[in-house]
Tab-separated table of C-alpha atoms in Angstrom:
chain	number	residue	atom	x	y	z
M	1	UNK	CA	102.892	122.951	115.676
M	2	UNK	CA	102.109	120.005	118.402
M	3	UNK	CA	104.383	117.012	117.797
M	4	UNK	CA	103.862	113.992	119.923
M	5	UNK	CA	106.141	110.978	119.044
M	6	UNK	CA	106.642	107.927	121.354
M	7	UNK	CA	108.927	105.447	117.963
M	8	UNK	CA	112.001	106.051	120.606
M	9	UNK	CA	110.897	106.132	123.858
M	10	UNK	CA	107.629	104.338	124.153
M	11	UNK	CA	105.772	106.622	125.910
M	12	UNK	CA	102.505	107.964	125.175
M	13	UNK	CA	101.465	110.963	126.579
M	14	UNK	CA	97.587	110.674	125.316
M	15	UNK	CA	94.931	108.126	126.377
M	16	UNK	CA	94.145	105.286	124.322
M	17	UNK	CA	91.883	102.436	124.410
M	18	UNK	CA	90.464	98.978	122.763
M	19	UNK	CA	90.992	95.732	123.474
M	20	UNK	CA	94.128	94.522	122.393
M	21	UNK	CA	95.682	97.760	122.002
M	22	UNK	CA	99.120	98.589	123.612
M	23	UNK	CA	102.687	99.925	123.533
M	24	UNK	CA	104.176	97.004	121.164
M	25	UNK	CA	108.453	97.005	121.418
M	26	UNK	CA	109.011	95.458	118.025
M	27	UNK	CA	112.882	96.129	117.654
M	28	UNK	CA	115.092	97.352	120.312
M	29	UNK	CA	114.325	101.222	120.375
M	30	UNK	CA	111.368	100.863	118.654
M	31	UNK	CA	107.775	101.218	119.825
M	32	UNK	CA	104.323	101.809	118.421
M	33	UNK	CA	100.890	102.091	119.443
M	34	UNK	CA	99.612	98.682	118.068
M	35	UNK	CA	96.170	98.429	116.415
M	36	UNK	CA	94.935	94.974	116.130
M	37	UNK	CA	92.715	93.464	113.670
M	38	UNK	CA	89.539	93.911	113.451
M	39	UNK	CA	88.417	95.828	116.607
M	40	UNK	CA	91.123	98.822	116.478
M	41	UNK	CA	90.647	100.978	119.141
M	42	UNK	CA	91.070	104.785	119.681
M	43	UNK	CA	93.417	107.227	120.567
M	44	UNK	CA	92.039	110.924	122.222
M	45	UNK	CA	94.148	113.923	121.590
M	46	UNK	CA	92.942	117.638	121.313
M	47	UNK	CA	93.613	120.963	119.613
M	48	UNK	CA	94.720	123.382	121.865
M	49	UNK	CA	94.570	126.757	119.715
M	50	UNK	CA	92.202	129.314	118.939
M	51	UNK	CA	92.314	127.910	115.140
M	52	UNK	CA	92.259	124.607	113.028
M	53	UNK	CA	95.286	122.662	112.567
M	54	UNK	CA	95.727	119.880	110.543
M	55	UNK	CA	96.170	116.367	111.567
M	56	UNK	CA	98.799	113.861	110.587
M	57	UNK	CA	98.810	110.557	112.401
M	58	UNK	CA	102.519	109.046	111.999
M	59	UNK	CA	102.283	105.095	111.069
M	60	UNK	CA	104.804	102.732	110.201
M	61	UNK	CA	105.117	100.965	106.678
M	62	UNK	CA	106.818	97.969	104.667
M	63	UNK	CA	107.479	96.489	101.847
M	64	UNK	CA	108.062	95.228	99.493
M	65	UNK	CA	104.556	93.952	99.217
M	66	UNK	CA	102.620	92.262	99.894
M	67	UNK	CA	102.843	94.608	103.376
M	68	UNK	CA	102.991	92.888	106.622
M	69	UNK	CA	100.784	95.964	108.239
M	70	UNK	CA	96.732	96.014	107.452
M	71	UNK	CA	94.803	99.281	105.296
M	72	UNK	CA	93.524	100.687	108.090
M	73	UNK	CA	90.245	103.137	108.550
M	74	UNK	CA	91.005	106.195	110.169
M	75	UNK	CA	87.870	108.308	111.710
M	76	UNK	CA	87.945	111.198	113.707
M	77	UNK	CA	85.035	112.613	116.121
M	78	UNK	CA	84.570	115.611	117.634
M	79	UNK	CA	83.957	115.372	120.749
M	80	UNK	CA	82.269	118.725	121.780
M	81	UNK	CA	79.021	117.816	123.596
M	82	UNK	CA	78.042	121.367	123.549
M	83	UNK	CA	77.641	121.284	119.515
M	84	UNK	CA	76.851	117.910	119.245
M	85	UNK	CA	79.084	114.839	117.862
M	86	UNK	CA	80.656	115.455	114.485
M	87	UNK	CA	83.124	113.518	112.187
M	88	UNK	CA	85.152	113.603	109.858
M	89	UNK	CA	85.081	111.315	106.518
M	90	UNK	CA	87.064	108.088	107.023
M	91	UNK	CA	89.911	108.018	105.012
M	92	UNK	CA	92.320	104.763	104.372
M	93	UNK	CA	95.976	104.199	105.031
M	94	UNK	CA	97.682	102.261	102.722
M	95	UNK	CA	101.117	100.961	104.798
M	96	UNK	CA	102.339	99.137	101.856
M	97	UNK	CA	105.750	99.796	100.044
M	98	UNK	CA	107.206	99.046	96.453
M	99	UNK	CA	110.752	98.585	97.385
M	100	UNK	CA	112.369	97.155	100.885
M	101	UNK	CA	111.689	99.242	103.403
M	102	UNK	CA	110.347	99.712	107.010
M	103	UNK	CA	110.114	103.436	108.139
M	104	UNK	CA	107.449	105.704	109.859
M	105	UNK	CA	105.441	108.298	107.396
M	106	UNK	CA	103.199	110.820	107.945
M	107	UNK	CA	99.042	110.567	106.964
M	108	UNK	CA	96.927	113.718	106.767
M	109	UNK	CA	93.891	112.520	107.765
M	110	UNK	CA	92.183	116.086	108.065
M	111	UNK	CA	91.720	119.669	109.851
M	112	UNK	CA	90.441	120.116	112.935
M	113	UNK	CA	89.127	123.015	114.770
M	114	UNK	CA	89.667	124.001	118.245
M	115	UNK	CA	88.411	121.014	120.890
M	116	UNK	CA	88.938	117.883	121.419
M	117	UNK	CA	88.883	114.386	119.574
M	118	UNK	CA	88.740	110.915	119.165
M	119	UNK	CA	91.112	109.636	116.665
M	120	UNK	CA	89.287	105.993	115.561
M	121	UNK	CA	91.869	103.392	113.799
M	122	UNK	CA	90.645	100.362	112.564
M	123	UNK	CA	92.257	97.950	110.520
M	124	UNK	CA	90.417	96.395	107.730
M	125	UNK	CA	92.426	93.949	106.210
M	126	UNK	CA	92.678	90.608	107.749
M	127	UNK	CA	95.807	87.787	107.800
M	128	UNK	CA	98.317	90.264	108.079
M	129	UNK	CA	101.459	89.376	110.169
M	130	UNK	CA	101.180	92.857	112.591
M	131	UNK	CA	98.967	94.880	113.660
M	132	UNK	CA	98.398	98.269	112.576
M	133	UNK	CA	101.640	100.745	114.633
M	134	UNK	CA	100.790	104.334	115.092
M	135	UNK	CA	104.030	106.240	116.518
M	136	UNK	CA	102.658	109.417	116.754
M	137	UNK	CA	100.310	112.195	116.162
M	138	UNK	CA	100.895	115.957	115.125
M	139	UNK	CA	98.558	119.448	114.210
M	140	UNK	CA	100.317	121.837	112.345
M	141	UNK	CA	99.104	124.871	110.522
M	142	UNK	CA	97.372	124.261	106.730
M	143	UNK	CA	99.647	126.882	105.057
M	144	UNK	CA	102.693	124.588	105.611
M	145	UNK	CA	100.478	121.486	104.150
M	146	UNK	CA	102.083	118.614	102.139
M	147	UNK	CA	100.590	115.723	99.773
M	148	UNK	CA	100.687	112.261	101.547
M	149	UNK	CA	99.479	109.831	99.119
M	150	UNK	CA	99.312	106.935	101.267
M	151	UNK	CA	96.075	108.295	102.459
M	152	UNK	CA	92.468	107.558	100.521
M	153	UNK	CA	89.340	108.695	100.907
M	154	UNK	CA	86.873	106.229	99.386
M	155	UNK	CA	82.920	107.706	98.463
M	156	UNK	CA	80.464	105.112	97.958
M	157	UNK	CA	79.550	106.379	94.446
M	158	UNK	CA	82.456	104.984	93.206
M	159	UNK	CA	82.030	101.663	94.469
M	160	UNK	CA	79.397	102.311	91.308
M	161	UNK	CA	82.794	102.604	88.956
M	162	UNK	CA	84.307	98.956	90.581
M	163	UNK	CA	81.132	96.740	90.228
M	164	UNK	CA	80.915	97.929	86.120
M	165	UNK	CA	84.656	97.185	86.250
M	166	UNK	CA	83.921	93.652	87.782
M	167	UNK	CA	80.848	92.956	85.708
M	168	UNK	CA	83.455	93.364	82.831
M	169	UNK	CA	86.332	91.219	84.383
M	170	UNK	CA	88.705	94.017	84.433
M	171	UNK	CA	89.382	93.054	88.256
M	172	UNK	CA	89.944	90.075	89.795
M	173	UNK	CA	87.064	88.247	91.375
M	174	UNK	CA	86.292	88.816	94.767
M	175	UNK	CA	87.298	86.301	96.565
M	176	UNK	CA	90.444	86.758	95.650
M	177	UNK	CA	90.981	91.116	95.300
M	178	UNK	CA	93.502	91.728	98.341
M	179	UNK	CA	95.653	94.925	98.040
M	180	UNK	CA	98.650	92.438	98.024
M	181	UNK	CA	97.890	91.000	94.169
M	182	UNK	CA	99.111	94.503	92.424
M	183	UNK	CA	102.405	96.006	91.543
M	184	UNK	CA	101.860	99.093	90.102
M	185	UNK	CA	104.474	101.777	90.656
M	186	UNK	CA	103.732	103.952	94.136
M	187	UNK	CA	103.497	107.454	92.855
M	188	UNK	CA	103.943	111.043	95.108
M	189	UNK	CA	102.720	113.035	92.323
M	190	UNK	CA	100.132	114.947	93.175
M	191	UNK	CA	96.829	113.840	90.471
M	192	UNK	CA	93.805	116.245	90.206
M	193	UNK	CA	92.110	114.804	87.763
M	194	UNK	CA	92.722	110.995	86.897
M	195	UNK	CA	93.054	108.820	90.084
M	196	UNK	CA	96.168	107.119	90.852
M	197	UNK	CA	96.389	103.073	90.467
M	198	UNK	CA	96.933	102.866	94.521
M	199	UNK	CA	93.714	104.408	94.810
M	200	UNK	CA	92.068	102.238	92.477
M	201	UNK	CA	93.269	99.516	94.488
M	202	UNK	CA	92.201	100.837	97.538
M	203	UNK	CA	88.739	101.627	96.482
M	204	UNK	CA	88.092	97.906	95.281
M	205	UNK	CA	89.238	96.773	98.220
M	206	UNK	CA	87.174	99.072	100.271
M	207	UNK	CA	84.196	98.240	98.327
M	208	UNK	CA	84.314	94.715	97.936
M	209	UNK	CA	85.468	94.257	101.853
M	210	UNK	CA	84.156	97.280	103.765
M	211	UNK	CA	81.467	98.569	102.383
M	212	UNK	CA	79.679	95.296	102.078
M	213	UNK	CA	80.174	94.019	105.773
């Protein structure tokens, strides 16, 4: 495993870029690597090994809601010139709690192979008090994997699902669809075949406000 983690210290070993973006002291003994809204910025790390890793990005999240941290887009490109650019899917971090709560959590955002990487972080939501935080990044091996369900991958086809929903009024119009207007209980259960209501959520918003701009 490769566990880099500046909450205490405030130091960042890996580059990092985008306007706005910066070592933010938010509490004494607290620091993050602060993503601001809407430009984001980037963060370059690598994988070391002869093998893939998976990789968690550490973020810090609030409640109760409505969260005073942004969903944020997470992409990650290879950056192998040799083989040509690839990425991975962007997937959605949700930093919003049920109950009161500020605390740092884990996202597995995906595996990566040997090389190295641009992590991409962009928040999405606007009129949020902070900026996105980011207090660390970690590859460890698949076989010792575990479910973080604050993490969403959206596909486009089921933006198909949310505008039949709409056209029926089963969701708010959308104007007014923010993540912050639902209160359905966060869940860690692991669903395979019926999506959770934080990923319903997430998808509307994705598909109403990312999707479309």
């Amino acid at each position: 495993d490769f566990c880099l983690n500046w909450r205490r210290t405030g130091e960042c070993p890996l580059k990092f870029q985008g306007a706005g973006v910066e070592i933010d002291k938010w509490r004494p003994q607290n620091y993050a690597l602060s993503f601001p809204f809407p430009t984001g910025g980037e963060i370059f790390f690598a994988n070391p090994t002869n093998k893939p890793l998976d990789l968690y990005v550490d973020f810090m999240a609030n409640g109760p809601l409505p969260s005073y941290y942004p969903l944020t887009e997470i992409t990650v490109e290879y950056l192998n010139t040799e083989k040509g650019i690839m990425q991975l899917k962007p997937v959605y971090i949700d930093p919003g709690e049920y109950w009161e709560v500020e605390c740092a959590k884990p996202a597995l955002i995906g595996t990566v192979p040997p090389g190295e990487y641009a992590l991409h972080i962009r928040p999405v939501e606007p009129g949020k008090e902070y900026p996105f935080r980011v207090v660390g990044v970690n590859l460890a091996e698949p076989r010792i994997r575990f479910d973080t369900p604050e993490v969403h991958l959206v596909e486009p086809a089921e933006c198909v699902d949310v505008q039949q929903m709409q056209d029926t009024s089963a969701y708010l119009p959308r104007d007014r669809l923010t993540l912050s207007r639902y209160a359905d209980p966060k869940t860690t259960l692991v669903k395979n075949t019926h999506r959770s209501s934080d990923h319903a959520k997430v998808v509307a918003y994705v598909c109403n406000h990312v999707f479309t701009s």
